[in-house]
Short mmCIF file of C-alpha atoms and ligand atoms in Angstrom, two decimals:
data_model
loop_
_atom_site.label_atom_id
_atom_site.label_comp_id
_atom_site.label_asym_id
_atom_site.label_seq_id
_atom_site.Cartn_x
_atom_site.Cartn_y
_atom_site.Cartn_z
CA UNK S 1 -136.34 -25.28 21.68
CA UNK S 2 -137.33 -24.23 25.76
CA UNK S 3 -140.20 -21.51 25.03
CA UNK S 4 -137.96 -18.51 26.21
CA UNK S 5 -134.90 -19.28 24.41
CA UNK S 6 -137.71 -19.53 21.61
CA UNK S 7 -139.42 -16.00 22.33
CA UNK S 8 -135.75 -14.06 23.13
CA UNK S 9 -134.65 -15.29 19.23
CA UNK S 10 -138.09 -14.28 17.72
CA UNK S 11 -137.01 -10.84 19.07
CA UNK S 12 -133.47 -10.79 17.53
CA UNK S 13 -134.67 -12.48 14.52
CA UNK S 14 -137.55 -9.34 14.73
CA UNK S 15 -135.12 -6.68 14.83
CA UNK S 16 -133.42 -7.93 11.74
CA UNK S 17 -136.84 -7.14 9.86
CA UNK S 18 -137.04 -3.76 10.74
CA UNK S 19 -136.70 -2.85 7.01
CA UNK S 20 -139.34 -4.89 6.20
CA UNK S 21 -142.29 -4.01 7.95
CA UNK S 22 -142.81 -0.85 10.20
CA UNK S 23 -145.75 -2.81 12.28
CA UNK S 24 -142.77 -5.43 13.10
CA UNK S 25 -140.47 -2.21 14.23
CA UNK S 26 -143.57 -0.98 16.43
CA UNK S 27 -142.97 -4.48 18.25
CA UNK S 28 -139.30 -4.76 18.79
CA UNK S 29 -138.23 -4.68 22.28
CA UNK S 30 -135.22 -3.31 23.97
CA UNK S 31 -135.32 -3.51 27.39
CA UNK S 32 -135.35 -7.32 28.88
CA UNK S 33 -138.25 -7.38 31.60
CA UNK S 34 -139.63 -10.76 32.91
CA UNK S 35 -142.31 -11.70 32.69
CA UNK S 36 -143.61 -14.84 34.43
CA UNK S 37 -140.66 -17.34 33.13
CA UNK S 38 -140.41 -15.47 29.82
CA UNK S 39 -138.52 -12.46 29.07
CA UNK S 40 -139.76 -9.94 27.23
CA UNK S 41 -138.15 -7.11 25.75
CA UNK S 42 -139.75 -3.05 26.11
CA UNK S 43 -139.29 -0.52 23.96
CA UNK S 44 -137.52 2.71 26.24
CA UNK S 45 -139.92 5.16 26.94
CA UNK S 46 -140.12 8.02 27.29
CA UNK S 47 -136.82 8.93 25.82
CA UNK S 48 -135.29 12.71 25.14
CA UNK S 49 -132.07 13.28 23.09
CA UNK S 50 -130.73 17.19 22.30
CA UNK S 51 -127.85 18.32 20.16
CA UNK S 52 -125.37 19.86 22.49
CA UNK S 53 -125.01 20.60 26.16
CA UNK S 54 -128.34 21.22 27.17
CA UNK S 55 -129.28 19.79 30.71
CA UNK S 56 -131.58 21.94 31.49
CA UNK S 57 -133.56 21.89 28.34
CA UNK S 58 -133.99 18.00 28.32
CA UNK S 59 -134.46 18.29 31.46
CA UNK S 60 -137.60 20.48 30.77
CA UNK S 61 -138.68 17.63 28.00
CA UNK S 62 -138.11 14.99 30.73
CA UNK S 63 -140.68 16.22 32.91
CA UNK S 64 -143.29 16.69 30.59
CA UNK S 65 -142.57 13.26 29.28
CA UNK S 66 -142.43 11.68 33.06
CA UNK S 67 -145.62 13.27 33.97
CA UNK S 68 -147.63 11.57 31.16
CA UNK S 69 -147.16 15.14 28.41
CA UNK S 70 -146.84 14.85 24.81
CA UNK S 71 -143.64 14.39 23.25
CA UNK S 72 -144.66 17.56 20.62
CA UNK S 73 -144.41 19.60 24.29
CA UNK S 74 -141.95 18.57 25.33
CA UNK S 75 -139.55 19.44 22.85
CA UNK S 76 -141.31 22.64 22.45
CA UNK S 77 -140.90 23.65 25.83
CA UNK S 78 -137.27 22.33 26.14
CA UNK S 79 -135.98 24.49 23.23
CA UNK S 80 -137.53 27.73 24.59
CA UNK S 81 -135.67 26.92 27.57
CA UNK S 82 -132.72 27.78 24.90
CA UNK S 83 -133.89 30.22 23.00
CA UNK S 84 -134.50 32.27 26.76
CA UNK S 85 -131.04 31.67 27.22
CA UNK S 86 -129.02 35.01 26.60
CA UNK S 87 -125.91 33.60 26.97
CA UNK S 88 -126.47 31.20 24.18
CA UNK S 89 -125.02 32.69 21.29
CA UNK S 90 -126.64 30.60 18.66
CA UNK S 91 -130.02 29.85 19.84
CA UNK S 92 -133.12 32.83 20.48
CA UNK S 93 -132.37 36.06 22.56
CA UNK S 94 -128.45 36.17 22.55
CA UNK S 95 -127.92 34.50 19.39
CA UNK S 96 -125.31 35.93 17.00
CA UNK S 97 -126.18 38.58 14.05
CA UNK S 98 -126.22 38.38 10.13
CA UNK S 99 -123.08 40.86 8.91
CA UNK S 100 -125.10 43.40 9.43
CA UNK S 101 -126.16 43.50 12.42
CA UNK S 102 -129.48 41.62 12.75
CA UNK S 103 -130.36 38.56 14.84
CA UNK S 104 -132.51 36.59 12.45
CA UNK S 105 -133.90 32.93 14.12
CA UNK S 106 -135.05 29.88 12.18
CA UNK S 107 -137.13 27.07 13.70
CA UNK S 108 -139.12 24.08 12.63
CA UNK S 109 -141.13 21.30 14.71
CA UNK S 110 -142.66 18.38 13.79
CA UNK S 111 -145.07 16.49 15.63
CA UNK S 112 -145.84 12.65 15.70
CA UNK S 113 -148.82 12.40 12.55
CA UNK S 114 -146.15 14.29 10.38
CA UNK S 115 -147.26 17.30 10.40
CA UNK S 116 -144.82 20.18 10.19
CA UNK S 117 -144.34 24.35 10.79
CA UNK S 118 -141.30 26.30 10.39
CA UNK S 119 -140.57 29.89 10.89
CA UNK S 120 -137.37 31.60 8.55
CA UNK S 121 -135.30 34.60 9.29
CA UNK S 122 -137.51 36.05 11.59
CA UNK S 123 -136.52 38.93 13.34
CA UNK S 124 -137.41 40.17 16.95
CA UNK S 125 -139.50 37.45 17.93
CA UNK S 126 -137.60 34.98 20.87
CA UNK S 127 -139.53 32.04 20.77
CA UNK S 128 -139.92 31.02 17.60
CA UNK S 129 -140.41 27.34 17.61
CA UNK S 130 -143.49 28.10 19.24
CA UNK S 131 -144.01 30.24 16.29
CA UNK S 132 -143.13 26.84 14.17
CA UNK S 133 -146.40 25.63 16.11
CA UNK S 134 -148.83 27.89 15.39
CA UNK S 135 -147.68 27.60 12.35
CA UNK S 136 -148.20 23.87 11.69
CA UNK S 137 -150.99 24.34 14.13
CA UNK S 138 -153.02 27.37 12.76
CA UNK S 139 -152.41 27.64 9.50
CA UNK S 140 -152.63 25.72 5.82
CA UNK S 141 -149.00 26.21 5.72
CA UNK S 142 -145.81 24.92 6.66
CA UNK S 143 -143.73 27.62 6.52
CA UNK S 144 -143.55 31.06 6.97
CA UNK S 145 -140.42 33.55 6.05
CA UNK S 146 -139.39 36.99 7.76
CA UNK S 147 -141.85 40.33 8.02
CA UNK S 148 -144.59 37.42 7.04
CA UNK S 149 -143.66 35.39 10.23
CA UNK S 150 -142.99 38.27 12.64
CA UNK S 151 -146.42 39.56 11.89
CA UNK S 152 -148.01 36.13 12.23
CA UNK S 153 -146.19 36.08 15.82
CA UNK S 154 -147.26 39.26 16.88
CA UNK S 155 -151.18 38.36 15.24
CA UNK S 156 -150.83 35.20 17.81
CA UNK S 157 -149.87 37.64 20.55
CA UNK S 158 -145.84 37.16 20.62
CA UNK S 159 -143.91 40.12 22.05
CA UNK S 160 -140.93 42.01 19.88
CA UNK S 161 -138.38 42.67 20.94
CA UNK S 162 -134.72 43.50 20.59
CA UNK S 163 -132.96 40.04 20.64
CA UNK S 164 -129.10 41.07 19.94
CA UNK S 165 -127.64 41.57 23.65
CA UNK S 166 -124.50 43.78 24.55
CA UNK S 167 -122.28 40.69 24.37
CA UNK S 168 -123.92 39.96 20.82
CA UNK S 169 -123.07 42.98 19.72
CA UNK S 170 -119.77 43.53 21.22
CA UNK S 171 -118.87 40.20 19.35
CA UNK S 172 -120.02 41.23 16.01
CA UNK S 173 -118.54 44.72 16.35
CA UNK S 174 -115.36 43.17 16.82
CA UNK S 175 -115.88 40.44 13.86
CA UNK S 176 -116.71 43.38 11.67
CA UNK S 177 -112.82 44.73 11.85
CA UNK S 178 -111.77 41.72 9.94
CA UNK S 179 -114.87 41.25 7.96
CA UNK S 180 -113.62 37.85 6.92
CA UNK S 181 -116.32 34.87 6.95
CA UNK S 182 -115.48 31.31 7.83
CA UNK S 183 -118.04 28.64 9.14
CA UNK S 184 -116.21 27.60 12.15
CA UNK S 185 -115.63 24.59 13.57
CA UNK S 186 -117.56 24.74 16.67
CA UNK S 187 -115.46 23.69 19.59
CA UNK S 188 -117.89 25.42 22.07
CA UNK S 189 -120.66 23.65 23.98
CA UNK S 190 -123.78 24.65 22.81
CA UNK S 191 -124.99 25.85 19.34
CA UNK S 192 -128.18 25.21 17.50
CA UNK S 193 -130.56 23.12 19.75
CA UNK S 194 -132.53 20.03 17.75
CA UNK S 195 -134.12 18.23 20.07
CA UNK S 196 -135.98 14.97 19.64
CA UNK S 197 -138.75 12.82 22.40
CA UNK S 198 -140.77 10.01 22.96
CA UNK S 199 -143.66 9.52 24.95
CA UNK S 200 -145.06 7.22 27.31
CA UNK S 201 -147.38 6.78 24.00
CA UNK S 202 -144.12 5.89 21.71
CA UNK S 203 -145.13 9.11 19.75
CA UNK S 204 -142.08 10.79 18.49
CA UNK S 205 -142.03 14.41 17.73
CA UNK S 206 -139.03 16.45 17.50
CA UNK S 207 -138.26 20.31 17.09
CA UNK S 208 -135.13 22.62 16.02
CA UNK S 209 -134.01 26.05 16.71
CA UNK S 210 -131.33 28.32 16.00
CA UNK S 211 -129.73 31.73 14.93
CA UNK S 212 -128.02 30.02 12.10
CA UNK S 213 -124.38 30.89 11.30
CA UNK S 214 -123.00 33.86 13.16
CA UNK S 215 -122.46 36.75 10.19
CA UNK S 216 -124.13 35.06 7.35
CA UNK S 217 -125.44 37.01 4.63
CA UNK S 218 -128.54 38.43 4.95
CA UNK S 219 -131.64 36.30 4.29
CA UNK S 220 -129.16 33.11 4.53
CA UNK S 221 -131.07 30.22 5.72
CA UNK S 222 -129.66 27.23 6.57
CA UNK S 223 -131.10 23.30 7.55
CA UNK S 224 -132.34 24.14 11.17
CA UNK S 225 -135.86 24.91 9.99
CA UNK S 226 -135.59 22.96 6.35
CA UNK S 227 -138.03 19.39 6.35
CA UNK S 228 -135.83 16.50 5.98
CA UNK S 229 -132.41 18.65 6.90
CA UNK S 230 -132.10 20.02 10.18
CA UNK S 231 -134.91 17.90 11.53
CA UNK S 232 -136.90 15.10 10.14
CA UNK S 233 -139.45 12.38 12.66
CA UNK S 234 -141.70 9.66 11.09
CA UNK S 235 -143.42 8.28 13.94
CA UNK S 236 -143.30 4.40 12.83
CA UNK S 237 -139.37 4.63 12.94
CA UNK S 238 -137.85 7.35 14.38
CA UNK S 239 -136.20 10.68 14.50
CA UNK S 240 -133.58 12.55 13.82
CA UNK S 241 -131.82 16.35 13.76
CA UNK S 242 -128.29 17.83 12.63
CA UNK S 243 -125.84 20.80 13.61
CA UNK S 244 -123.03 22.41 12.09
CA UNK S 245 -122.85 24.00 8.66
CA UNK S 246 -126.30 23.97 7.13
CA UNK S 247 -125.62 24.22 3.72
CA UNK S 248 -123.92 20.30 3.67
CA UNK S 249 -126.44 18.92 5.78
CA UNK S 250 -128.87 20.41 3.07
CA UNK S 251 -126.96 18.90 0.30
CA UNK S 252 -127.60 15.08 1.62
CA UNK S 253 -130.83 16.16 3.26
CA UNK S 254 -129.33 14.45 6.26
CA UNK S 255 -131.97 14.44 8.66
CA UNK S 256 -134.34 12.28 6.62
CA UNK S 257 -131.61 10.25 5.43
CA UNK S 258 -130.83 9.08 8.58
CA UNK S 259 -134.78 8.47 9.28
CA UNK S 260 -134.72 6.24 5.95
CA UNK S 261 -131.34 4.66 6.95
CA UNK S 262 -133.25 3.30 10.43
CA UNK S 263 -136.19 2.29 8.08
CA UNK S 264 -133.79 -0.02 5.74
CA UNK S 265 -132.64 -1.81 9.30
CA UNK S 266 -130.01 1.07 10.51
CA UNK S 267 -129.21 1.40 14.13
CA UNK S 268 -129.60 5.42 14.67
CA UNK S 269 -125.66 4.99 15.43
CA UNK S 270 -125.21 3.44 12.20
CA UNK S 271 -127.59 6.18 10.31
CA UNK S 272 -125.57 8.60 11.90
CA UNK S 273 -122.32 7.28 10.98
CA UNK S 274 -123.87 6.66 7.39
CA UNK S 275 -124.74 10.25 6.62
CA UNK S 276 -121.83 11.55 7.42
CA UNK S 277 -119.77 9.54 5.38
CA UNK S 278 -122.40 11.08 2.76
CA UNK S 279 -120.76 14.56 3.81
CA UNK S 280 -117.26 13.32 4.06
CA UNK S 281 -116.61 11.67 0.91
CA UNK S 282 -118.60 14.41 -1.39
CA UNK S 283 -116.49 16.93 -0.06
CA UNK S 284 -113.16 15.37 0.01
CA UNK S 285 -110.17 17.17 2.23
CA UNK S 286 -112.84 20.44 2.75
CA UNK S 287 -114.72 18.39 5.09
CA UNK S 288 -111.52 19.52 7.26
CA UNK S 289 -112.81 23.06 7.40
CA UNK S 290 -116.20 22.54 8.92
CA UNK S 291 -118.70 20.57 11.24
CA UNK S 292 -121.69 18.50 11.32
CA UNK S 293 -123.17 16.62 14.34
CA UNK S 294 -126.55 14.88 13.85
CA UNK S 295 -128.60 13.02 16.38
CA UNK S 296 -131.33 9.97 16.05
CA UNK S 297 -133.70 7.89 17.94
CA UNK S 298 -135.80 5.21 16.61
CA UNK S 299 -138.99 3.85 17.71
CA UNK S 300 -137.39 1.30 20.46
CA UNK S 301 -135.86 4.70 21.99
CA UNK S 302 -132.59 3.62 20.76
CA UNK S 303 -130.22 7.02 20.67
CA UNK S 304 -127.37 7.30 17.89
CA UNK S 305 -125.00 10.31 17.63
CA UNK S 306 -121.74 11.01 15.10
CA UNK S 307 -120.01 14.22 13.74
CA UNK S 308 -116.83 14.99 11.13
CA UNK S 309 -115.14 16.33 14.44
CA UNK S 310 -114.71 16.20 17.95
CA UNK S 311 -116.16 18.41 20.28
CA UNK S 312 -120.14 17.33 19.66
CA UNK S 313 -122.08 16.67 22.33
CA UNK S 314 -125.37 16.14 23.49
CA UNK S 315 -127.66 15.44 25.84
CA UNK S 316 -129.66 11.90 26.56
CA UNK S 317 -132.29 11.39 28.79
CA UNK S 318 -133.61 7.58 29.20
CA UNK S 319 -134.61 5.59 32.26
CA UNK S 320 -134.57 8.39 34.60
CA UNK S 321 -130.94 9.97 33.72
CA UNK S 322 -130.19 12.87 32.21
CA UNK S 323 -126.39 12.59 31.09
CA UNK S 324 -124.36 14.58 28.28
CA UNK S 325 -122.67 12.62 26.74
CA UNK S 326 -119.37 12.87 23.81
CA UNK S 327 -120.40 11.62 20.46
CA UNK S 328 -118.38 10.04 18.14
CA UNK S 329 -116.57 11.61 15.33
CA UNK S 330 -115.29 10.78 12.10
CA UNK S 331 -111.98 12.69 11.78
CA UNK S 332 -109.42 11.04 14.27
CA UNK S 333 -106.83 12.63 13.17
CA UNK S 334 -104.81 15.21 14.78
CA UNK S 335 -104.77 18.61 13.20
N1 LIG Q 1 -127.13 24.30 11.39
C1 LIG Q 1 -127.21 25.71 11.67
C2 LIG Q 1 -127.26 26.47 10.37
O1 LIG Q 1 -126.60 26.10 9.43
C3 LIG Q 1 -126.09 26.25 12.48
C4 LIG Q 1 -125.53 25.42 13.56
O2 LIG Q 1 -126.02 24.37 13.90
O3 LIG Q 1 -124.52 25.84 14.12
O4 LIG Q 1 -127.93 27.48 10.33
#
């Protein structure tokens, strides 16, 4: 066999033992370069992938990323660039209320040696996955839940303030004649931001952030800042993160499903696809009456995405384009 045919098969046959050996996966290739007369293939780096539409947030990542930062940055700074965002109405300043009233955020980032902070139903306080961070960073914890949090934030020197806007409030004054709660499916844009990156290192890290459902109960907390739910990154295979109605992603732990899916030889499309079948089949017909989008990336900056409905999107960035792309859905039929 010529040498290069040789070396191109000991790739393929190399990718097909992903689930054997995460040293093998931290040598698969996926970008052909030559080499001399051999071809070789690279691993994409650096790579950013966010739930939703959010160009300028993975755009924010991107730059860290291009300019040599680490991916636990990156996806730091690109979900405050969301959770600034007043218009967002799911994400930071902006973000919808609890029934009675109160914006309450959740966040949790994770950073390449598996480490881990998350901030619950924390009130007043914008940027709370940089809360997450001190967190993981600063503390023996990993998680820390409402007046507990806030006055962590404020010991760290984070400003209060009021985060429900007019057009928050307007919203929920008008939700409250009706009263009546029903986790939508979202058909809008933009929702809770989980945002995942790899470095010109090939670390991973990822990070999540969100307002949770708009007029949940108070003190409901959902997957966005849960380990293993709405975000879960194992830097010898990948990463991944979920939207859409917390308590099913919580109920197949879908984030670190998917991240065990790549180990076993998944593609992150596959994973995706995978977990939420998980969803779809426990919950029979229901699965009609909500959503779920999750994103992945594994170590070869390979990018998977899948929901129960149409309408998810999210953003990619990878070899110097930063594109929003539809994912793929599992219910195809018309309503
Ligand atoms: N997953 C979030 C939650 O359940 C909400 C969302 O993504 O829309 O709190």
């Amino acid at each position: 066999m010529k040498r290069r045919k040789f070396i191109e098969r000991l790739s393929v046959t190399s990718l097909g033992l992903v689930a054997v050996s995460s040293t093998i996966i931290a040598c698969n290739k996926t970008v052909k370069e030559k080499r001399g007369s051999t071809t070789v293939l690279q691993p994409i780096r650096p790579v950013v992938i966010a739930t939703w539409n959010t160009p300028l947030a993975v755009e924010t990542a991107a730059k860290i990323l291009q300019n040599g930062g680490a991916a636990l940055d990156a996806v730091e700074q690109g979900c405050r660039i969301e959770e600034a965002n007043e218009k967002g109405q799911s994400v930071g300043k902006g973000g919808l209320p609890d029934r009675e009233g109160n914006v309450t955020l959740d966040a949790c980032i994770m950073d390449e040696k598996g480490n881990y902070g998350a901030v619950l139903g924390v009130k007043n306080i914008k940027h709370v996955i940089s809360v997450a961070r001190k967190v993981m960073e600063d503390t023996p914890h990993v998680m820390l839940v409402a007046e507990g949090a806030e006055q962590f934030a404020v010991s760290k020197g984070f400003e209060r303030e009021d985060l429900l806007t007019d057009s928050s409030k307007k919203a929920w004054e008008q939700w409250k004649v009706k009263s009546e709660y029903k986790p939508i499916i979202n058909i809008e844009n933009h929702d809770t931001i989980g945002l995942l990156a790899i470095d010109k290192n090939g670390d991973i890290s990822g990070a999540c952030t969100t307002s949770g459902l708009a007029y949940k109960m108070a003190g409901r907390v959902g997957d966005s800042p849960i380990i293993g739910g709405g975000l879960f990154v194992d830097n010898e295979i990948g990463g991944a993160s979920a939207t859409g109605l917390g308590e099913e992603v919580l109920k197949t732990v879908g984030s670190f499903l998917i991240v065990e899916l790549m180990r076993q030889g998944k593609s992150p499309q596959e994973a995706c696809e995978i977990a939420i079948g998980r969803i779809v089949n426990k919950q029979g017909k229901d699965f009609k009456n909500f959503q779920v989008g999750y994103i992945a990336v594994n170590k070869q900056g390979e990018t998977g995405a899948y929901s129960i409905h149409e309408w998810f999107s999210y953003n990619l960035y990878k070899e110097g384009e930063n594109k929003n792309i539809k994912s793929d859905y599992f219910n195809k039929q018309k309503a």
